[in-house]
Amino acid sequence: MIKTTNTTWMGFLLAISTVAYCGSSHATTPDSIKESLNPLENRISRIAEVLKEREKQLQQEGESDNNFTSDMDDNLIAGGWGNGRGGSWVDSNRGSFVNNRRGWDNWRGWDDWGRWTNRSPWRNGGGFLNRR
Amino acid sequence: MLTSQEKINYLRSENQEFGPISLVVIQPNSFCNLDCDYCYLPDRNLKNKLSLDLIEPIFKSIFTSPFCRDNFTICWHAGEPLTMPISFYKSAFEIIENTSKKYNQTEFSFNYSYQTNGTLITQAWCDFWQQYPLSIGVSIDGPAFLHDAHRKNRKGGNSHELTMRGIKYLQKNNIPYNTISVITKDSLDYPDEMFNFFAENEIYDLAFNMEETEGVNDSSSLNGSEIEKKYRYFIERFWQLITESKLPFFIREFETLISLIYHQKRLNHTEMNHPFSIINIDYQGNFSTFDPELLSVKTPEYGDFIFGNILTDSLESICETEKFKRIYQEIKTGVKLCAENCHYFGLCGGGAGSNKYWENGTFASSETQTCRYRIQILTDVVLDAIEQSLGVTANNP
């Protein structure tokens, strides 16, 4: 079972990159991005595809008992890019909002206004990137 | 001729594309107890205070607005919000809660945040904050020698020690907080010292802001291609230190970018260039939208950026003013230019009008030094690092 110290995208990336990869990538670029492909987008699509393939491999090998990325909160982007320069996704879907103090370790995603963004805790507990 | 009600209905339907409000930035006091040399605010020496009498009208305007269609954060902001007493906020929060009960007919809620220099945080503040859903943003530029070079008090003395005292209070009381560090030319030589400072003090939630040419800060120490190279190295080195540390760092810039990449999500605008995502309110009840940085400044080209006052104008009513239309049109033009000309657009959303104005002289423009630092160089470094860590190259997935 892979464990790292924190449930962050950085932690996810580190966990993924430590796994020996078996297989080859069959990168498929989403249509929405394909229409406006530029070299940078091409590069990003390739990286995304590899990340997902390796995540899938981890799950198939039983290295992870959770889908880490399904629990990572989309609001990180909506609320916290750059100088508070949070954007809205093309298909924005903001997450739930809980006005209580429980589970605040999972409220993250900061910007220039001290805001937090909900980062869902692990469902079912545990997982390969369990923080603290 | 439309009746008043018909006009309101028309405006409401037309403006459904605006919002939803995600952030309400309130300036309870223009005064700041520090005098940072890179600050953009012109009136931070004046003690203009928000009256509690304005709190209900402010939030009545928000809760009854067609733009109130999501949860939002109420941020107490510039100057230094903690120069107002705890008693002010106790009363303000109570009024806000009551106003919500009276006027908020949506399912949506709100939380609070402060953006503070941290020097005035005490146990009493923490006791107060424990009672509410809130988070604190603290401005600290890293170790004392970097922080104190720019963040002086009004007598020219250092502020780092007091800011750290404030952070220790937050840590001791488990108050959710993050830090924002302004990166100047000075910082770029010290990625290891920056990293070690945060690691040693268990400050893990970090964000980097570039020193910007903005407002009364009419030049940035980050100008020049050589400095951009140093910044690239700084980011590369910080990434390396984070990945080697195994500590639970959450770096705003890295997290956002990796998330965008993984999800294959792209931005088509930002909160800063989209009307009524952010509502900015000054001590007199004047309000604005777009960048909070614009609320307190005046420019030869646009005048001020106040669109209305909550005592006399509804939020949606200002959409029909010539001032709003002109500014929004220029901002839209700028975003369109970004979309058409910049490969990084989907990771950026067209930036912020304030940077475009201060650097290019108009909102209707695209690339800025700010976006080169904040988006382009950062993206290049992170993509290189991810490809290296995954062993991905052009021909080798």
Coordinates of C-alpha atoms in Angstrom, one line a residue:
Chain A
M1 CA 0.0 0.0 0.0
I2 CA 1.5 3.3 -1.0
K3 CA 1.3 6.0 1.5
T4 CA 2.7 9.5 1.4
T5 CA 2.4 12.3 3.9
N6 CA -0.3 14.4 2.5
T7 CA -3.4 14.5 0.4
T8 CA -2.4 17.1 -2.1
W9 CA -2.0 17.0 -5.9
M10 CA 1.7 17.2 -5.3
G11 CA 1.5 14.2 -3.1
F12 CA -0.6 12.4 -5.7
L13 CA 2.0 13.2 -8.4
L14 CA 4.8 11.9 -6.2
A15 CA 3.0 8.7 -5.5
I16 CA 2.2 8.1 -9.1
S17 CA 5.8 8.8 -10.2
T18 CA 7.3 6.3 -7.8
V19 CA 5.4 3.4 -9.4
A20 CA 7.1 1.4 -12.1
Y21 CA 4.9 1.8 -15.1
C22 CA 3.9 -1.2 -17.2
G23 CA 2.2 -0.5 -20.5
S24 CA 2.0 2.1 -23.2
S25 CA 0.1 5.2 -23.4
H26 CA -2.8 5.6 -25.9
A27 CA -3.3 9.2 -25.3
T28 CA -6.7 10.5 -26.2
T29 CA -7.4 14.1 -26.1
P30 CA -10.8 15.3 -25.0
D31 CA -12.8 16.8 -27.9
S32 CA -13.2 20.1 -26.1
I33 CA -9.4 20.5 -26.1
K34 CA -8.7 18.8 -29.4
E35 CA -10.5 21.6 -31.2
S36 CA -8.0 24.2 -30.0
L37 CA -4.8 22.2 -29.7
N38 CA -1.6 24.0 -29.4
P39 CA 1.8 22.6 -28.5
L40 CA 1.2 23.4 -24.8
E41 CA -2.2 21.8 -24.8
N42 CA -0.8 18.7 -26.5
R43 CA 1.8 18.4 -23.9
I44 CA -0.7 18.8 -21.1
S45 CA -3.0 16.3 -22.6
R46 CA -0.2 13.8 -22.8
I47 CA 0.7 14.3 -19.1
A48 CA -3.0 14.0 -18.1
E49 CA -3.3 10.7 -20.0
V50 CA -0.2 9.3 -18.3
L51 CA -1.4 10.3 -14.9
K52 CA -4.7 8.6 -15.4
E53 CA -3.2 5.5 -16.8
R54 CA -0.8 5.1 -13.9
E55 CA -3.5 5.8 -11.4
K56 CA -5.6 3.1 -13.0
Q57 CA -2.7 0.7 -12.9
L58 CA -2.2 1.4 -9.2
Q59 CA -5.8 0.6 -8.6
Q60 CA -5.7 -2.6 -10.6
E61 CA -2.6 -3.7 -8.7
G62 CA -4.4 -3.1 -5.4
E63 CA -1.9 -0.4 -4.5
S64 CA -4.7 1.9 -3.7
D65 CA -8.0 1.2 -2.0
N66 CA -9.4 4.6 -3.0
N67 CA -9.6 6.8 -6.0
F68 CA -7.7 9.7 -4.6
T69 CA -8.5 12.0 -7.5
S70 CA -12.3 11.5 -7.2
D71 CA -12.0 13.1 -3.8
M72 CA -9.9 16.0 -4.8
D73 CA -12.0 19.1 -4.8
D74 CA -12.7 21.0 -8.0
N75 CA -13.1 24.3 -6.1
L76 CA -9.3 24.5 -5.7
I77 CA -9.3 26.0 -9.1
A78 CA -12.5 27.9 -8.9
G79 CA -11.3 29.7 -5.8
G80 CA -7.6 29.8 -5.8
W81 CA -5.5 30.5 -8.9
G82 CA -2.8 33.1 -8.7
N83 CA -3.5 36.4 -7.2
G84 CA -6.8 35.2 -6.1
R85 CA -7.2 34.9 -9.8
G86 CA -9.6 32.0 -9.4
G87 CA -11.4 31.3 -12.5
S88 CA -14.5 29.4 -13.4
W89 CA -14.3 26.2 -15.3
V90 CA -15.9 26.0 -18.6
D91 CA -18.2 23.4 -17.0
S92 CA -18.0 24.7 -13.5
N93 CA -19.6 22.6 -10.7
R94 CA -18.9 24.0 -7.3
G95 CA -18.8 21.6 -4.4
S96 CA -20.6 21.5 -1.2
F97 CA -20.2 24.1 1.5
V98 CA -20.3 23.3 5.1
N99 CA -20.4 26.0 7.7
N100 CA -19.0 24.1 10.6
R101 CA -15.6 23.5 12.1
R102 CA -15.4 19.8 11.7
G103 CA -13.2 18.4 9.0
W104 CA -11.5 21.7 8.4
D105 CA -8.2 20.1 7.8
N106 CA -9.8 19.5 4.4
W107 CA -10.7 23.0 3.6
R108 CA -7.9 24.2 1.4
G109 CA -7.3 26.0 -1.8
W110 CA -6.3 29.5 -0.8
D111 CA -6.1 32.8 -2.6
D112 CA -5.3 36.4 -1.8
W113 CA -8.3 36.8 0.4
G114 CA -7.7 34.1 3.0
R115 CA -10.4 32.0 1.4
W116 CA -10.5 28.3 1.7
T117 CA -11.9 25.8 -0.7
N118 CA -13.4 22.5 0.3
R119 CA -11.1 19.6 -0.1
S120 CA -13.1 16.5 0.4
P121 CA -11.7 14.1 3.0
W122 CA -11.0 10.6 2.0
R123 CA -14.2 8.6 1.5
N124 CA -14.1 5.2 3.3
G125 CA -11.0 6.4 5.2
G126 CA -7.4 5.7 4.4
G127 CA -6.1 5.6 0.9
F128 CA -2.7 5.9 -0.6
L129 CA -2.2 9.6 0.1
N130 CA -3.5 9.8 3.7
R131 CA -2.6 13.1 5.2
R132 CA -1.2 13.1 8.7
Chain B
M1 CA -41.5 52.3 -22.3
L2 CA -40.8 49.7 -19.7
T3 CA -42.2 49.9 -16.2
S4 CA -39.7 49.9 -13.4
Q5 CA -40.6 46.3 -12.5
E6 CA -40.3 45.2 -16.1
K7 CA -37.0 46.9 -16.4
I8 CA -35.8 45.1 -13.3
N9 CA -37.0 41.8 -14.6
Y10 CA -35.3 42.5 -17.9
L11 CA -32.0 43.4 -16.3
R12 CA -32.2 40.4 -14.0
S13 CA -32.7 38.0 -17.0
E14 CA -30.0 39.8 -19.1
N15 CA -27.5 39.7 -16.2
Q16 CA -27.9 36.0 -15.4
E17 CA -24.6 35.6 -17.1
F18 CA -23.0 37.7 -14.4
G19 CA -21.9 36.3 -11.1
P20 CA -22.5 34.2 -9.1
I21 CA -20.9 36.1 -6.2
S22 CA -18.1 34.0 -4.7
L23 CA -16.3 36.7 -2.7
V24 CA -17.3 39.9 -0.9
V25 CA -14.3 42.0 -0.1
I26 CA -14.9 44.6 2.6
Q27 CA -12.5 47.3 3.5
P28 CA -13.5 48.1 7.1
N29 CA -10.6 50.5 7.6
S30 CA -8.3 52.1 5.0
F31 CA -5.5 52.3 7.6
C32 CA -2.6 49.9 7.8
N33 CA -0.2 49.7 10.7
L34 CA 2.6 48.7 8.4
D35 CA 4.0 50.6 5.5
C36 CA 5.3 48.0 3.0
D37 CA 7.3 49.5 0.3
Y38 CA 5.6 47.5 -2.5
C39 CA 2.0 48.2 -1.4
Y40 CA -0.4 49.5 -4.1
L41 CA -2.9 51.2 -1.7
P42 CA -2.8 55.0 -1.7
D43 CA -4.7 55.8 1.5
R44 CA -3.3 53.3 4.0
N45 CA -2.2 56.2 6.3
L46 CA -5.9 57.4 6.7
K47 CA -8.2 56.1 9.4
N48 CA -11.4 55.9 7.4
K49 CA -13.6 53.4 9.2
L50 CA -16.7 51.5 8.1
S51 CA -19.8 52.2 10.2
L52 CA -21.8 49.3 11.5
D53 CA -24.8 51.1 10.2
L54 CA -23.7 50.1 6.7
I55 CA -23.5 46.3 7.4
E56 CA -27.2 45.5 7.0
P57 CA -27.6 47.6 3.8
I58 CA -24.5 45.9 2.3
F59 CA -25.7 42.4 2.9
K60 CA -29.3 43.2 2.1
S61 CA -28.0 44.2 -1.3
I62 CA -26.1 41.0 -1.6
F63 CA -28.7 38.6 -0.4
T64 CA -31.5 40.2 -2.6
S65 CA -29.3 40.4 -5.7
P66 CA -29.8 38.0 -8.7
F67 CA -26.0 37.4 -8.4
C68 CA -26.4 35.6 -5.1
R69 CA -26.5 32.1 -6.6
D70 CA -23.7 30.3 -4.7
N71 CA -21.9 30.1 -1.4
F72 CA -19.5 33.0 -0.9
T73 CA -16.8 34.2 1.4
I74 CA -16.8 37.5 3.2
C75 CA -13.3 38.8 3.3
W76 CA -12.1 41.6 5.6
H77 CA -9.3 43.2 3.8
A78 CA -7.2 46.3 3.2
G79 CA -5.8 48.3 4.9
E80 CA -5.2 46.1 7.9
P81 CA -8.5 44.7 9.1
L82 CA -7.3 44.0 12.6
T83 CA -6.9 47.7 13.3
M84 CA -10.6 47.5 13.9
P85 CA -11.5 46.2 17.3
I86 CA -12.9 42.7 18.0
S87 CA -16.1 44.4 19.2
F88 CA -16.6 45.8 15.7
Y89 CA -16.5 42.3 14.2
K90 CA -18.6 40.8 16.9
S91 CA -21.4 43.3 16.1
A92 CA -20.8 43.0 12.3
F93 CA -21.0 39.2 12.3
E94 CA -24.2 39.4 14.4
I95 CA -25.8 41.9 11.9
I96 CA -24.7 39.8 9.0
E97 CA -26.3 36.7 10.4
N98 CA -29.5 38.5 11.2
T99 CA -29.5 40.1 7.7
S100 CA -29.1 36.7 6.2
K101 CA -32.1 35.4 8.2
K102 CA -34.2 38.3 7.0
Y103 CA -33.2 38.5 3.4
N104 CA -31.4 35.4 2.2
Q105 CA -34.0 33.2 0.6
T106 CA -31.5 31.0 -1.2
E107 CA -30.0 27.7 -0.1
F108 CA -26.5 29.3 -0.1
S109 CA -24.4 30.2 2.8
F110 CA -21.2 32.1 3.5
N111 CA -18.0 32.0 5.6
Y112 CA -15.5 34.6 6.6
S113 CA -11.9 35.3 6.0
Y114 CA -9.4 37.9 6.9
Q115 CA -6.3 39.0 5.0
T116 CA -3.9 40.3 7.6
N117 CA -0.3 41.2 8.2
G118 CA -0.6 39.1 11.4
T119 CA 1.1 41.6 13.7
L120 CA -2.0 42.3 15.8
I121 CA -3.2 38.7 16.3
T122 CA -3.7 37.9 20.0
Q123 CA -5.3 35.2 22.0
A124 CA -8.4 37.3 22.2
W125 CA -8.7 37.3 18.4
C126 CA -8.3 33.6 18.3
D127 CA -11.0 33.1 21.0
F128 CA -13.3 35.2 18.8
W129 CA -12.4 33.4 15.6
Q130 CA -13.0 30.0 17.1
Q131 CA -16.7 30.8 17.1
Y132 CA -17.1 31.2 13.4
P133 CA -16.4 29.4 10.1
L134 CA -13.4 31.4 9.0
S135 CA -9.9 31.2 7.8
I136 CA -7.0 33.6 7.9
G137 CA -4.6 34.7 5.3
V138 CA -1.3 36.0 6.7
S139 CA 1.2 38.0 4.6
I140 CA 4.7 36.9 5.4
D141 CA 7.6 37.1 2.9
G142 CA 9.7 34.3 4.4
P143 CA 12.6 34.6 6.9
A144 CA 13.1 37.9 8.7
F145 CA 15.9 39.2 6.5
L146 CA 13.6 39.0 3.4
H147 CA 10.4 40.1 5.2
D148 CA 11.8 43.0 7.1
A149 CA 13.5 44.4 4.0
H150 CA 10.1 45.5 2.7
R151 CA 7.5 45.1 5.4
K152 CA 8.3 48.0 7.9
N153 CA 6.1 49.5 10.5
R154 CA 5.2 53.2 10.4
K155 CA 8.3 54.1 12.4
G156 CA 10.6 52.2 10.0
G157 CA 11.0 49.2 12.4
N158 CA 10.7 45.5 11.6
S159 CA 7.5 43.5 11.6
H160 CA 8.6 39.9 11.2
E161 CA 8.7 39.1 14.8
L162 CA 5.2 40.3 15.4
T163 CA 3.9 38.5 12.3
M164 CA 5.5 35.2 13.6
R165 CA 3.9 35.8 17.0
G166 CA 0.5 36.0 15.2
I167 CA 1.2 32.8 13.3
K168 CA 2.1 31.0 16.5
Y169 CA -1.2 32.1 18.0
L170 CA -3.0 30.7 14.9
Q171 CA -1.1 27.4 15.2
K172 CA -1.7 27.0 18.9
N173 CA -5.4 27.6 18.5
N174 CA -5.8 25.5 15.3
I175 CA -7.2 28.4 13.4
P176 CA -7.1 27.5 9.6
Y177 CA -4.6 29.8 8.0
N178 CA -2.4 30.1 5.0
T179 CA 0.4 32.5 4.1
I180 CA 1.0 34.7 1.1
S181 CA 4.6 35.7 0.3
V182 CA 5.4 38.6 -2.0
I183 CA 8.3 37.6 -4.2
T184 CA 10.6 40.5 -5.0
K185 CA 14.0 40.5 -6.7
D186 CA 15.6 39.9 -3.3
S187 CA 13.7 36.7 -2.7
L188 CA 14.9 35.0 -5.9
D189 CA 18.4 34.3 -4.5
Y190 CA 17.0 32.5 -1.5
P191 CA 14.7 29.5 -2.4
D192 CA 16.5 27.3 0.2
E193 CA 16.2 29.8 2.9
M194 CA 12.6 30.4 2.1
F195 CA 11.8 26.7 2.1
N196 CA 13.8 26.1 5.3
F197 CA 12.0 28.9 7.1
F198 CA 8.6 27.6 6.3
A199 CA 9.5 24.0 7.0
E200 CA 11.1 24.8 10.4
N201 CA 8.1 26.8 11.5
E202 CA 5.6 24.2 10.2
I203 CA 4.0 26.7 7.9
Y204 CA 2.8 24.5 5.1
D205 CA 0.1 26.3 3.2
L206 CA 1.9 28.8 1.0
A207 CA 1.2 31.0 -1.9
F208 CA 3.5 33.3 -3.8
N209 CA 2.5 36.7 -5.2
M210 CA 4.7 38.6 -7.5
E211 CA 5.7 42.1 -6.7
E212 CA 3.5 43.9 -9.2
T213 CA 3.5 47.3 -10.8
E214 CA 0.2 48.5 -9.5
G215 CA -1.4 51.5 -7.9
V216 CA 1.1 53.7 -6.1
N217 CA 3.8 51.0 -6.5
D218 CA 4.8 52.3 -9.9
S219 CA 7.6 49.8 -10.7
S220 CA 8.5 46.3 -9.8
S221 CA 11.9 44.9 -8.9
L222 CA 11.1 41.9 -11.1
N223 CA 11.4 43.8 -14.4
G224 CA 13.8 42.3 -16.9
S225 CA 14.7 39.1 -18.6
E226 CA 17.6 38.3 -16.3
I227 CA 15.2 38.5 -13.3
E228 CA 12.8 36.2 -15.1
K229 CA 15.6 33.6 -15.5
K230 CA 16.3 33.9 -11.7
Y231 CA 12.6 33.4 -11.0
R232 CA 12.5 30.3 -13.2
Y233 CA 15.4 28.9 -11.1
F234 CA 13.6 29.9 -7.9
I235 CA 10.5 27.9 -8.8
E236 CA 12.5 24.9 -10.1
R237 CA 14.4 24.8 -6.8
F238 CA 11.3 25.3 -4.7
W239 CA 9.6 22.4 -6.5
Q240 CA 12.6 20.2 -5.9
L241 CA 12.8 21.1 -2.2
I242 CA 9.1 20.4 -1.8
T243 CA 9.2 17.0 -3.5
E244 CA 12.3 15.9 -1.6
S245 CA 10.9 17.0 1.8
K246 CA 7.9 14.7 2.1
L247 CA 6.4 17.4 4.3
P248 CA 2.7 18.2 3.8
F249 CA 3.2 21.4 1.8
F250 CA 0.3 22.8 -0.1
I251 CA 1.7 25.3 -2.6
R252 CA -1.2 27.2 -4.2
E253 CA 0.5 27.6 -7.5
F254 CA 1.5 23.9 -7.8
E255 CA -1.7 22.5 -6.6
T256 CA -3.9 24.5 -8.9
L257 CA -1.9 23.7 -11.9
I258 CA -1.6 20.0 -11.3
S259 CA -5.3 19.9 -10.7
L260 CA -6.1 21.7 -13.9
I261 CA -3.8 19.3 -15.8
Y262 CA -5.2 16.1 -14.3
H263 CA -8.8 17.1 -14.8
Q264 CA -8.2 18.5 -18.3
K265 CA -10.2 21.5 -17.1
R266 CA -9.6 24.9 -18.7
L267 CA -10.6 28.4 -17.6
N268 CA -12.5 30.7 -19.8
H269 CA -12.4 33.7 -17.4
T270 CA -11.3 34.6 -13.9
E271 CA -13.1 36.0 -11.0
M272 CA -11.2 39.2 -11.7
N273 CA -12.5 39.7 -15.2
H274 CA -16.0 38.4 -14.7
P275 CA -18.7 40.8 -13.4
F276 CA -20.0 40.2 -9.9
S277 CA -17.9 37.2 -9.1
I278 CA -16.3 39.5 -6.6
I279 CA -18.0 42.4 -4.9
N280 CA -15.7 45.0 -3.4
I281 CA -17.0 47.5 -0.8
D282 CA -15.2 50.4 0.8
Y283 CA -15.8 52.1 4.2
Q284 CA -18.4 54.4 2.7
G285 CA -20.5 51.6 1.2
N286 CA -19.2 52.4 -2.3
F287 CA -19.0 49.2 -4.3
S288 CA -17.2 47.8 -7.3
T289 CA -16.6 44.5 -9.0
F290 CA -13.7 42.9 -10.9
D291 CA -10.3 43.3 -9.1
P292 CA -10.5 44.3 -5.4
E293 CA -7.2 46.2 -6.1
L294 CA -9.1 48.7 -8.2
L295 CA -11.6 49.9 -5.6
S296 CA -9.2 52.3 -3.9
V297 CA -7.4 53.7 -6.9
K298 CA -8.1 56.5 -9.4
T299 CA -6.7 56.7 -12.9
P300 CA -6.5 59.4 -15.5
E301 CA -8.1 57.1 -18.1
Y302 CA -11.0 55.6 -16.1
G303 CA -11.3 57.8 -13.1
D304 CA -12.2 55.7 -10.1
F305 CA -13.7 52.2 -10.2
I306 CA -16.7 52.8 -8.0
F307 CA -19.9 51.8 -9.8
G308 CA -22.4 52.6 -7.1
N309 CA -23.2 52.9 -3.4
I310 CA -25.2 50.3 -1.5
L311 CA -27.4 53.0 0.0
T312 CA -28.6 54.2 -3.3
D313 CA -27.9 51.5 -5.9
S314 CA -28.7 47.8 -6.3
L315 CA -25.9 45.7 -7.5
E316 CA -27.7 44.9 -10.8
S317 CA -28.6 48.5 -11.5
I318 CA -25.1 49.5 -12.2
C319 CA -24.9 47.1 -15.2
E320 CA -26.7 49.8 -17.2
T321 CA -24.3 52.6 -16.4
E322 CA -21.9 53.9 -19.1
K323 CA -19.0 53.5 -16.8
F324 CA -19.6 49.8 -16.1
K325 CA -20.3 49.1 -19.7
R326 CA -17.1 50.8 -20.9
I327 CA -14.9 49.1 -18.4
Y328 CA -16.5 45.7 -18.9
Q329 CA -16.3 46.0 -22.7
E330 CA -12.6 46.7 -22.4
I331 CA -12.0 43.9 -20.0
K332 CA -13.8 41.5 -22.3
T333 CA -11.7 42.8 -25.2
G334 CA -8.6 42.0 -23.2
V335 CA -9.7 38.5 -22.4
K336 CA -10.6 37.9 -26.0
L337 CA -7.1 39.0 -27.0
C338 CA -5.6 36.6 -24.5
A339 CA -7.8 33.7 -25.7
E340 CA -6.8 34.4 -29.3
N341 CA -3.1 34.9 -28.8
C342 CA -1.9 33.0 -25.8
H343 CA -1.4 29.3 -25.6
Y344 CA -1.6 29.5 -21.8
F345 CA -5.1 31.0 -21.8
G346 CA -6.9 27.8 -20.6
L347 CA -4.7 27.7 -17.5
C348 CA -5.1 31.4 -16.8
G349 CA -8.6 32.6 -18.0
G350 CA -7.4 36.0 -19.2
G351 CA -5.8 37.4 -16.1
A352 CA -6.7 40.5 -14.3
G353 CA -7.6 43.9 -15.6
S354 CA -5.6 45.7 -13.0
N355 CA -2.3 44.2 -14.1
K356 CA -3.2 45.0 -17.7
Y357 CA -4.0 48.5 -16.9
W358 CA -1.0 49.2 -14.8
E359 CA 1.4 47.5 -17.2
N360 CA -0.1 48.2 -20.6
G361 CA -2.3 51.3 -19.9
T362 CA -5.6 49.7 -20.9
F363 CA -7.8 46.7 -19.9
A364 CA -8.1 46.0 -23.6
S365 CA -4.7 44.3 -23.8
S366 CA -3.2 40.9 -23.2
E367 CA 0.2 39.8 -22.0
T368 CA 1.7 41.3 -18.9
Q369 CA 4.9 40.7 -16.9
T370 CA 2.6 39.5 -14.1
C371 CA 1.2 36.7 -16.3
R372 CA 4.6 35.7 -17.5
Y373 CA 5.6 35.2 -13.9
R374 CA 2.4 33.8 -12.5
I375 CA 1.3 31.6 -15.4
Q376 CA 3.7 31.1 -18.2
I377 CA 7.1 30.6 -16.5
L378 CA 5.4 28.7 -13.7
T379 CA 3.6 26.4 -16.1
D380 CA 6.8 25.8 -18.1
V381 CA 8.7 24.8 -15.0
V382 CA 5.9 22.6 -13.6
L383 CA 5.4 20.8 -16.9
D384 CA 9.1 20.1 -17.2
A385 CA 9.2 18.8 -13.7
I386 CA 6.1 16.6 -14.1
E387 CA 7.4 15.1 -17.4
Q388 CA 10.7 14.4 -15.8
S389 CA 9.1 12.7 -12.8
L390 CA 6.8 10.6 -15.0
G391 CA 9.5 9.8 -17.5
V392 CA 7.3 11.3 -20.2
T393 CA 8.9 12.8 -23.3
A394 CA 7.5 13.6 -26.7
N395 CA 8.0 10.0 -27.9
N396 CA 8.1 8.1 -24.6
P397 CA 4.9 8.0 -22.5

